[in-house]
Coordinates of C-alpha atoms in Angstrom, one line a residue:
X1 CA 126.8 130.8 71.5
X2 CA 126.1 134.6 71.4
X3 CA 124.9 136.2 68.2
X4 CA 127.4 137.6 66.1
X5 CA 127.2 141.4 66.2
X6 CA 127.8 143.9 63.4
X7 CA 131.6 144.6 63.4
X8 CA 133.7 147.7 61.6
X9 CA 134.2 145.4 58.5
X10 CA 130.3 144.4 58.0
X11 CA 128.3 146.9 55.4
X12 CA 126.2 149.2 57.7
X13 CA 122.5 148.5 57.6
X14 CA 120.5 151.1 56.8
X15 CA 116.4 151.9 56.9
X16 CA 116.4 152.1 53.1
X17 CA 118.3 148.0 53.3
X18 CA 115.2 147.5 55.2
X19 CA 112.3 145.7 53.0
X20 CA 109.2 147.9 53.0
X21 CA 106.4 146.9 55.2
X22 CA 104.5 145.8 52.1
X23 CA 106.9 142.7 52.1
X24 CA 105.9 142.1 55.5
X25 CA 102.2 142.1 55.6
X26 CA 102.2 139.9 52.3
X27 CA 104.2 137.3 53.9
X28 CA 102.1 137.0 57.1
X29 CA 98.7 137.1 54.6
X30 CA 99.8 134.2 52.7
X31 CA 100.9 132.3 55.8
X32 CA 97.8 133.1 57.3
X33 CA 96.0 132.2 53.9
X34 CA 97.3 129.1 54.0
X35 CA 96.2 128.5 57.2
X36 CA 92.5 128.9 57.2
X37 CA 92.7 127.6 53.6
X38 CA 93.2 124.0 55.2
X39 CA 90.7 124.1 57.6
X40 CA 88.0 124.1 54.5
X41 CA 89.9 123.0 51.6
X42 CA 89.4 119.2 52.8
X43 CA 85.4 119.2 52.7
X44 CA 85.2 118.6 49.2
X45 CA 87.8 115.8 49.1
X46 CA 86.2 114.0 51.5
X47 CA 84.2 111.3 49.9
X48 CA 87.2 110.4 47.8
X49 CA 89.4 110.1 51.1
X50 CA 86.7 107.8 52.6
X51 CA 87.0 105.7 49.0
X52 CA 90.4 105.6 49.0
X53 CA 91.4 105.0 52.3
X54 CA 88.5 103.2 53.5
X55 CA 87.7 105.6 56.3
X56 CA 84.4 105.0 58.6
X57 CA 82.0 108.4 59.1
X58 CA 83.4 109.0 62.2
X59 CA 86.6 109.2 60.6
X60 CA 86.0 111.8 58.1
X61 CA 84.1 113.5 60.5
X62 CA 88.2 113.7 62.2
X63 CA 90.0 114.3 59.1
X64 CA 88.2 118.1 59.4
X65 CA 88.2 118.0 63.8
X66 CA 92.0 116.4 63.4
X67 CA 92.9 120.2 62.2
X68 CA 90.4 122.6 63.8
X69 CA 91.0 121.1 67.3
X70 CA 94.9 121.3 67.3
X71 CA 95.0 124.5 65.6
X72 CA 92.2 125.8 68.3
X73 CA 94.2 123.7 71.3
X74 CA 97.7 124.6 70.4
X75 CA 97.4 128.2 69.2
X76 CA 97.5 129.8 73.1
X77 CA 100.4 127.9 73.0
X78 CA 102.1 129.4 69.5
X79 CA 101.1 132.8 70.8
X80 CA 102.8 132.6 73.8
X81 CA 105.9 130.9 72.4
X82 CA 106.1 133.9 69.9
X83 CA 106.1 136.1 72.8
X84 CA 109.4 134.3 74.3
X85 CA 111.1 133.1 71.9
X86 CA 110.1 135.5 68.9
X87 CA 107.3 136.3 66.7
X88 CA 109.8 135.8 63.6
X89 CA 111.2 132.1 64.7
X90 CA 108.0 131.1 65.8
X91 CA 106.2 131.5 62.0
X92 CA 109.1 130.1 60.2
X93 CA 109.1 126.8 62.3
X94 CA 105.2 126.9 62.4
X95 CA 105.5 127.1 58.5
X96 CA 107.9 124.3 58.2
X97 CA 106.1 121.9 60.5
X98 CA 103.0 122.7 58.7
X99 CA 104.8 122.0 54.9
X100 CA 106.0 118.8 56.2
X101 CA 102.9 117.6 57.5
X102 CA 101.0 118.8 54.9
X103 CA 103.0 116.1 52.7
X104 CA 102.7 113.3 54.8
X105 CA 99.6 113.9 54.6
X106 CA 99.4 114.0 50.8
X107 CA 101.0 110.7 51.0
X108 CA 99.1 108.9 53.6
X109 CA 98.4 105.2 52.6
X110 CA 96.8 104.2 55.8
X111 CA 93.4 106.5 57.5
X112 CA 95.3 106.9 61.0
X113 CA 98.3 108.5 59.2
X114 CA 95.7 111.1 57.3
X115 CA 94.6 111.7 61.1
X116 CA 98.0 112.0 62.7
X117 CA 99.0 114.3 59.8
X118 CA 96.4 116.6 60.3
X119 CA 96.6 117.0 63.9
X120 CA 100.3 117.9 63.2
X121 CA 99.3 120.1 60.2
X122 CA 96.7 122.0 62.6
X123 CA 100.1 122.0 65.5
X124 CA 102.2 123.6 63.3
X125 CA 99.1 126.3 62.1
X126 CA 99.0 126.7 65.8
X127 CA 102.5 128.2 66.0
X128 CA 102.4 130.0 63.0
X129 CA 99.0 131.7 63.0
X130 CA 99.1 134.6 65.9
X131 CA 102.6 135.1 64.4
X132 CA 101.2 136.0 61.3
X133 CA 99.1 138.6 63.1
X134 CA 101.6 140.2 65.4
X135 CA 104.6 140.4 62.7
X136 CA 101.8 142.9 61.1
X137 CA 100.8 144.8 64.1
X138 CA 104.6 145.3 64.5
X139 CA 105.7 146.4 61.5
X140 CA 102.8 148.5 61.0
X141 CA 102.5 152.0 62.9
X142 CA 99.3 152.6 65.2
X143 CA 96.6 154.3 63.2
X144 CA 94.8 154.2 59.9
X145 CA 97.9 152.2 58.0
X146 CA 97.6 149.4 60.6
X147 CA 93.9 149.2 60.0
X148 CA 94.1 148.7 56.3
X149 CA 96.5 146.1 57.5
X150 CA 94.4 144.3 59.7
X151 CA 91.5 144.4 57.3
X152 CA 94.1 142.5 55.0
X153 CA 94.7 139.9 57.1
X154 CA 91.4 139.7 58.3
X155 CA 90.4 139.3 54.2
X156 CA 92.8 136.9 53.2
X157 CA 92.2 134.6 55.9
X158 CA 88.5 135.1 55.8
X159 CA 89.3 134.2 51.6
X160 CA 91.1 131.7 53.0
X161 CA 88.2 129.7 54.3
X162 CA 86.1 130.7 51.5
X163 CA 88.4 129.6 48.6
X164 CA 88.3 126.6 50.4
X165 CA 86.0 124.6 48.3
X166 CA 87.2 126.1 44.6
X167 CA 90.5 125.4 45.0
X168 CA 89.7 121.9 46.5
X169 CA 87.1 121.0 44.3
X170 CA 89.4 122.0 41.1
X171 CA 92.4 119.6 42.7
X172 CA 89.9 117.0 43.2
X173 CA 88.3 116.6 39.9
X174 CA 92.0 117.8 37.8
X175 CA 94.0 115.8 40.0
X176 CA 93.1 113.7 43.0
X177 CA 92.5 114.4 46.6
X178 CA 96.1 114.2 47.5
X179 CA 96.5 117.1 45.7
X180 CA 94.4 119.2 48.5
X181 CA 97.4 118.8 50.8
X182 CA 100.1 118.4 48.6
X183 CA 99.6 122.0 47.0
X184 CA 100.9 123.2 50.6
X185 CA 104.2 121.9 50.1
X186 CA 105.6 124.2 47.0
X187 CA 103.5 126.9 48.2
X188 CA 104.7 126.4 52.0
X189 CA 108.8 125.9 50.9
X190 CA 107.9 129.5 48.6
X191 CA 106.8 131.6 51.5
X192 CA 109.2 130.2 53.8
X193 CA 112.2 131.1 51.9
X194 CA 110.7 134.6 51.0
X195 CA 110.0 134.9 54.3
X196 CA 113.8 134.0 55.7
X197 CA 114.9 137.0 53.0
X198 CA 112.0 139.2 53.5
X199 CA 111.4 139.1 57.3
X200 CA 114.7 140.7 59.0
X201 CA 115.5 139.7 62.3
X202 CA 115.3 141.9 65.0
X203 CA 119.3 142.1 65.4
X204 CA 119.2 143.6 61.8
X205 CA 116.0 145.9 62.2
X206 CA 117.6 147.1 65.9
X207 CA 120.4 147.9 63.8
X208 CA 118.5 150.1 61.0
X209 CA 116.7 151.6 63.4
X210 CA 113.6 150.1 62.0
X211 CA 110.3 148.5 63.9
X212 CA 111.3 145.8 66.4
X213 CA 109.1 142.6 65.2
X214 CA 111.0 140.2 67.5
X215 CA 109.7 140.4 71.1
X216 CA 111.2 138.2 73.6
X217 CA 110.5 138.1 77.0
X218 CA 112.7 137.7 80.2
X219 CA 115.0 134.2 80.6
X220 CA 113.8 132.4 82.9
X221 CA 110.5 132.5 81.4
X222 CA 108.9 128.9 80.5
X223 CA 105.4 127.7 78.3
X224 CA 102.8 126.4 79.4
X225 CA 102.8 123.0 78.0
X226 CA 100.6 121.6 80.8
X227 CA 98.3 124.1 80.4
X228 CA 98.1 123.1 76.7
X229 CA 98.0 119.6 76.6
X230 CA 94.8 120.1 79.4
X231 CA 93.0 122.8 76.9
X232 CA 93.4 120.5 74.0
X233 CA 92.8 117.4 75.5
X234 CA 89.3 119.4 77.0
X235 CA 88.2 120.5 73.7
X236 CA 88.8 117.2 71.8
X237 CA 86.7 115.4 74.3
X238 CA 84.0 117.7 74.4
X239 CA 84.1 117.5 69.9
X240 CA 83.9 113.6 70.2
X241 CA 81.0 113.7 73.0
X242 CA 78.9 116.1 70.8
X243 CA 79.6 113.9 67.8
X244 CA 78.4 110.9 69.9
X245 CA 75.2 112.5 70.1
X246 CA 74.3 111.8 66.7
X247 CA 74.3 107.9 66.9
X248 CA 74.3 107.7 70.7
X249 CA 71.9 110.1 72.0
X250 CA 72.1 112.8 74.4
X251 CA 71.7 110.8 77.8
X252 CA 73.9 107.2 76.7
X253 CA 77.0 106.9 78.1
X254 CA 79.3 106.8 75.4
X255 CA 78.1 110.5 74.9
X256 CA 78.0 112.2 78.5
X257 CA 81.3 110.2 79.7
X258 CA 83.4 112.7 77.1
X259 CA 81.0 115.4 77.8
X260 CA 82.1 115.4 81.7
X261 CA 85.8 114.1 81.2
X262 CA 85.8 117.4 78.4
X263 CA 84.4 119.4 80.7
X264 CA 86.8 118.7 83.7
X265 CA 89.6 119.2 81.5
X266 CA 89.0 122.5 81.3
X267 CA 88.0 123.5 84.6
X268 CA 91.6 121.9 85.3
X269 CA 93.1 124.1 83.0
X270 CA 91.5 126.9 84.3
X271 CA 92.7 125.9 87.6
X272 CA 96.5 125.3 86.4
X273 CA 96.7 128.8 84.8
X274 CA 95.5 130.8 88.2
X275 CA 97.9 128.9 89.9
X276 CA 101.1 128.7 88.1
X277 CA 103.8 131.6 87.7
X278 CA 104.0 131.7 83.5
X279 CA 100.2 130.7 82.6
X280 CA 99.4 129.7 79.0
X281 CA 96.7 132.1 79.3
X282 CA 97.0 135.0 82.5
X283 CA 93.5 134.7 83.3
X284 CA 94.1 139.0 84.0
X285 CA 94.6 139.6 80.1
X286 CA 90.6 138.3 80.0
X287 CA 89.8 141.5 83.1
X288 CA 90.5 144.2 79.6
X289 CA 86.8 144.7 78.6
X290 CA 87.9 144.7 74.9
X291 CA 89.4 141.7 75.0
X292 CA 87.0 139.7 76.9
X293 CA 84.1 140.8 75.2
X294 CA 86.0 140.3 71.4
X295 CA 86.5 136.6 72.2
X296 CA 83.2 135.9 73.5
X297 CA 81.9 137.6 70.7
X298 CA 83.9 135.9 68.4
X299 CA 83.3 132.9 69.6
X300 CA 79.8 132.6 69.1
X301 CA 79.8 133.8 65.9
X302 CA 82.4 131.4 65.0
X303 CA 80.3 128.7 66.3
X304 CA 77.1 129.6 64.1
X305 CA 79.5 131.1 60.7
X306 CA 82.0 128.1 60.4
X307 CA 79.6 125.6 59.3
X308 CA 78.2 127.7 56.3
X309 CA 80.7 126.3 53.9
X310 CA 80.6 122.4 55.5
X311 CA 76.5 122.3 54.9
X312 CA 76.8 124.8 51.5
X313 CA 79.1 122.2 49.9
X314 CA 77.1 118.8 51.0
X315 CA 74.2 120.8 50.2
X316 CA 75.5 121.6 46.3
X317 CA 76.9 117.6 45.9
X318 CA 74.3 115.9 47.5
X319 CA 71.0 117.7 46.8
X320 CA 71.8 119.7 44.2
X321 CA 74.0 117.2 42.4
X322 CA 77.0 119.0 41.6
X323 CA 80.4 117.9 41.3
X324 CA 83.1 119.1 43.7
X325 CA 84.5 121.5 41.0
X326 CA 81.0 123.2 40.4
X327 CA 80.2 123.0 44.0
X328 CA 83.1 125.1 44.5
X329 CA 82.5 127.5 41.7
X330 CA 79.2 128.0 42.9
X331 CA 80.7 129.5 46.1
X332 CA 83.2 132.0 44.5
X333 CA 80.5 135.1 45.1
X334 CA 80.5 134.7 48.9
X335 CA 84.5 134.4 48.8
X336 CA 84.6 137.4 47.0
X337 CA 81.5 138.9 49.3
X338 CA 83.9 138.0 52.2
X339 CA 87.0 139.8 51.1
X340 CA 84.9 143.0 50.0
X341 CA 83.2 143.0 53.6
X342 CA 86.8 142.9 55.2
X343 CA 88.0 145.8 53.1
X344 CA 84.8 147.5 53.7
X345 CA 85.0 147.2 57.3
X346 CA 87.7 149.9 57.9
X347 CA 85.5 152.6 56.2
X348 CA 82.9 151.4 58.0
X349 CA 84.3 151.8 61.7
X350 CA 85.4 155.2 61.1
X351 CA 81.9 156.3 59.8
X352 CA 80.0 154.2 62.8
X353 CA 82.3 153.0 65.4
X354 CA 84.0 149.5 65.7
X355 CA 81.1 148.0 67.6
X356 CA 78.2 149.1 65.8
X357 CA 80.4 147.6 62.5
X358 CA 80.4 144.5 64.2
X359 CA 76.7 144.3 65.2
X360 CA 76.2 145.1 61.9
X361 CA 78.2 142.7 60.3
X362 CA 76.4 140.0 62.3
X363 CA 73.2 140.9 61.5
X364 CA 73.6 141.1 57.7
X365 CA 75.3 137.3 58.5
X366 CA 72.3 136.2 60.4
X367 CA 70.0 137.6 57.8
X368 CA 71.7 135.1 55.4
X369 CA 71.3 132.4 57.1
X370 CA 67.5 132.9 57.6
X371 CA 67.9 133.3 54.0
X372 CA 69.6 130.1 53.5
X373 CA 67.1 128.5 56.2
X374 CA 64.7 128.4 53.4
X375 CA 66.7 126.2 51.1
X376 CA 64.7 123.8 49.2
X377 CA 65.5 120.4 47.2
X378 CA 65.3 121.5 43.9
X379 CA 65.9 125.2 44.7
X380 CA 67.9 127.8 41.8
X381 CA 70.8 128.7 42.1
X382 CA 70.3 132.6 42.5
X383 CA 68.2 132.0 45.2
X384 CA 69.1 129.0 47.0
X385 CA 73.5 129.6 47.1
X386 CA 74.1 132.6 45.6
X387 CA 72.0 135.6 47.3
X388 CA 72.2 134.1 50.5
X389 CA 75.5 133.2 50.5
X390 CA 76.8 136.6 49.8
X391 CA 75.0 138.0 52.6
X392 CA 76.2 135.3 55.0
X393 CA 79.9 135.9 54.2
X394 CA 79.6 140.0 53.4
X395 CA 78.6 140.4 56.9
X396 CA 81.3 137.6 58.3
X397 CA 83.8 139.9 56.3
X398 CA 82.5 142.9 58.1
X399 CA 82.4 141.6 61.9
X400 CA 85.7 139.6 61.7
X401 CA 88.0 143.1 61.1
X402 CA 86.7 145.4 64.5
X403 CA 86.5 141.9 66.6
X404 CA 90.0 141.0 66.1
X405 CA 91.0 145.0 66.2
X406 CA 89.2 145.1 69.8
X407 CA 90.8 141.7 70.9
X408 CA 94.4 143.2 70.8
X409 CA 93.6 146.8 71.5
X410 CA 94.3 147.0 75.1
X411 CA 96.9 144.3 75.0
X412 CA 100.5 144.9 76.8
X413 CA 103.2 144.6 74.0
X414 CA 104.7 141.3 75.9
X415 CA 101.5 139.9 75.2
X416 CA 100.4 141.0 71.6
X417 CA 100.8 136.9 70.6
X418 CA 99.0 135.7 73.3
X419 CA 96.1 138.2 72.4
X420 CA 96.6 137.2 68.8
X421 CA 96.4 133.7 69.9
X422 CA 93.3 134.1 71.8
X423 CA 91.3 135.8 69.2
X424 CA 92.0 132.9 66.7
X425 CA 91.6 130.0 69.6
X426 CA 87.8 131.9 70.0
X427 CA 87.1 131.7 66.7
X428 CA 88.2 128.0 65.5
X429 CA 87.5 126.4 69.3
X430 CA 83.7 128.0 68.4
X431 CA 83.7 127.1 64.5
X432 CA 84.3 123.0 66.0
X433 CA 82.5 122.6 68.4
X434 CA 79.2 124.5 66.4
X435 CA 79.9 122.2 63.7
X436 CA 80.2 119.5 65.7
X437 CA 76.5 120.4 67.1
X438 CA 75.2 122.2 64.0
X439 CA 76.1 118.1 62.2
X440 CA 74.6 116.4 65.2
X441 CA 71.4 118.7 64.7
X442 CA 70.9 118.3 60.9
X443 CA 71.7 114.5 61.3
X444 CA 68.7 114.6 63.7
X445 CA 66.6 116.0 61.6
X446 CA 67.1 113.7 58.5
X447 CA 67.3 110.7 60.2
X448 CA 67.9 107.3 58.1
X449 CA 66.5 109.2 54.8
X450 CA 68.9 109.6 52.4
X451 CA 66.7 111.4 49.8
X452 CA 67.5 114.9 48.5
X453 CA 64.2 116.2 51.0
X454 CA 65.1 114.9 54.2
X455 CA 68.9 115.7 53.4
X456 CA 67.5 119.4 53.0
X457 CA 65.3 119.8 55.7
X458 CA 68.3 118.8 58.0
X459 CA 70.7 121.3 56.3
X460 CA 67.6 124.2 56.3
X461 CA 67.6 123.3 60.1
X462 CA 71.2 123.7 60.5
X463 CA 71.4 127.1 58.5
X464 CA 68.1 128.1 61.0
X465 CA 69.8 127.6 64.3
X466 CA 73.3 129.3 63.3
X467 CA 70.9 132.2 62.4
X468 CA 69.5 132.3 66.1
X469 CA 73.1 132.3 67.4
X470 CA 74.5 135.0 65.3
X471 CA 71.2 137.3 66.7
X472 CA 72.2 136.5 69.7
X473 CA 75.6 137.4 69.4
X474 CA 74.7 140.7 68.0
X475 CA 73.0 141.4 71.5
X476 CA 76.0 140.9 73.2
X477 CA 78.4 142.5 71.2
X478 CA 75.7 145.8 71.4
X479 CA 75.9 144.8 75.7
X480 CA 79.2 144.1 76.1
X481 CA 81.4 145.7 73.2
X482 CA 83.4 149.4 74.1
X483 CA 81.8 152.0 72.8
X484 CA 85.1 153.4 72.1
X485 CA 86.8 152.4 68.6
X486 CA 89.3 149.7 68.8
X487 CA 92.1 151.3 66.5
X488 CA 92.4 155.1 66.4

């Protein structure tokens, strides 16, 4: 059936019936908050998930890689189903599938129906995530305004991640781990409602003469579900083979057989998108400098940055011996170092460029982590979280803002979500699998000691080799990054 149109009878619709752009970009930030917020928020609930519903290692080990590797798998997909279909329909059914997963989750009685719920909570983060990006973008003119904006987003979801651990750790010790996916359903229902009244649709913004946030391609236009399922399926295998290191070794079987089936899968997909007509991912967008070079970029830093709060947490509970709520307190300076370095980093390109902000950024990040990479058993506070851990997250605060500006600089309006997409795919598809190696490497290095030493040492080698990675990446985002800035 056609949409209705505006007849002689209906009120006319005026820019000042429009809600400001304000309404706008807080809706997307807390839909993206709540995004990265469940990518963390789990690590401290985990032990009392494995008592409760009698999960093995390798299953709480899933219970995070459930989430990341849907949300990292499925996101080309959500970006490129915002493009057709519309950036506005695409987050409120993203948020919806999210809020009901997040409760079946919250009411699993069984480990497999924790597992499924996650994969479906990280699906519907998937759909909803470069929405929240390109609903911004749109509503947001070109220029110093959209900057601030993206430095926003790039906060709150960068808070996100960090709040993680205090708000889990305060639902976990007031409440019980349920609670760490069941706060997503009140707060999910609350934004998706604001955001039915809040976002127009682009009939009613055409009609004011206001920003167009809907952008739907041609008919005739189809996703890419092949393509998805092969990305997904590719990245899965290669999270479980890397996992299998730790008990299985680097040469057995049961490691290299997921490792090489992981491996093919996505040399498939690569293959699939230069051959068919509507590619999940136009292998072309990737031929833009900027946005190449962002997503490599991105994704190594992702790889080595992601893990800080996984080892910071196990470090606090099981050397340190705090509970989940202090463990989580403990933390609160680098979430606040994280949102200061994203609202910094707008100042900070104009003064030195977008890419020298980002090498920057990195560096103070990797200085952390050498930092960090000194950890000892029975280590203070100040020295041994605190310090460290501000300069880890002030300078993941500072790169994350010009990376994500550069990655949808030079993108064509038809693919703004697909760009958006991309960006976030680098970022969590890095942050697994460097967690997944970053575990297999501490593992290694404590061996069968349980005691508060060996559980350091593995942790201190963890922190060490994340360092490495983020110098490296600052060498190639000083190679490989435009000089140019990213958003005039």
């Amino acid at each position: 059936m056609a949409p209705m149109l505006p007849t002689v009878e209906d009120p006319p619709v005026t820019r000042r019936s429009l809600p400001p752009a304000w309404v706008v970009i807080t809706l997307a930030c807390a839909g993206q908050f709540l995004v990265v917020l469940d990518v963390s928020v789990v690590n401290v609930a985990l032990p009392s998930m494995r008592a409760d519903l009698g999960l093995t290692a390798p299953g709480l080990q899933w219970v995070v890689n459930a989430y990341a590797i849907a949300f990292a798998g499925f996101m080309l997909l959500g970006g490129r189903a915002g493009d057709l279909y519309g950036r506005r329909r695409m987050f409120l059914l993203g948020l919806a599938l999210f809020t009901v997963a997040s409760l079946g989750g919250g009411l699993a009685r069984e480990g497999w129906e924790l597992l499924v719920a996650r994969a479906v909570q990280g699906l519907g983060a998937a759909v909803l995530a470069p929405s929240t990006l390109t609903l911004l973008t749109a509503a947001v003119p070109e220029g110093a305004a959209r900057a601030r904006a993206i430095a926003t987003w790039t906060a709150v979801g960068a808070g996100g991640g960090a709040a993680g651990g205090l708000v889990g750790g305060l639902l976990v010790d007031g409440l019980s781990w349920r609670w760490v996916l069941l706060i997503n359903v009140p707060v999910g229902v609350l934004v998706l409602v604001g955001s039915m009244l809040g976002i127009p649709s682009a009939r009613t913004r055409q009609a004011a003469g206001g920003a167009i946030l809907e952008s739907r391609a041609a008919a005739g236009r189809r996703l890419d579900l092949p393509g998805a399922v092969l990305v997904t399926s590719g990245l899965a295998a290669l999270a479980y083979g890397i996992g299998q290191t730790e008990a299985e070794g680097w040469t057995a079987a049961a490691t290299l057989v997921p490792l090489c089936a992981g491996l093919a899968l996505i040399g498939l997909f690569l293959a699939v998108e230069a051959r068919t007509k509507a590619p999940l991912m136009p292998l072309g967008l990737l031929r833009l400098r900027s946005v190449s070079s962002a997503n490599a970029a991105m994704f190594v830093a992702g790889s080595a940055m992601f893990c800080m709060w996984f080892f910071m947490t196990l470090y606090a509970q099981n050397v340190l011996g705090y509970s989940p709520l202090d463990a989580g307190l403990a933390l609160v300076p680098s979430s606040l170092a994280v949102v200061f370095g994203s609202k910094l980093a707008p100042s900070a390109m104009r003064a030195a460029g977008a890419r020298n902000t980002a090498v920057l950024g990195t560096l103070v990040a990797a200085a952390g982590f050498g930092w960090q990479s000194t950890m000892a058993a029975h280590g203070a506070y100040l020295t041994t979280i605190m310090i460290p851990g501000i300069l880890m997250m002030l300078g993941a605060g500072l790169a994350a803002t010009p990376l994500a500006a550069f990655a949808t600089s030079e993108a064509a309006p038809a693919d703004a979500g697909l760009a958006s997409g991309l960006i976030n795919t680098s970022r969590t598809m890095g942050g697994s699998l460097g967690l997944a190696i970053m575990s297999t490497v501490a593992a290694t290095r404590t061996g069968a000691s349980t005691s508060a030493q060996a559980l350091t040492e593995g942790y201190a080698q963890a922190f060490r080799l994340s360092g490495c990675l983020l110098l490296a990446g600052a060498v190639l985002m000083l190679a490989w990054l435009p000089r140019r800035a990213a958003a005039r």
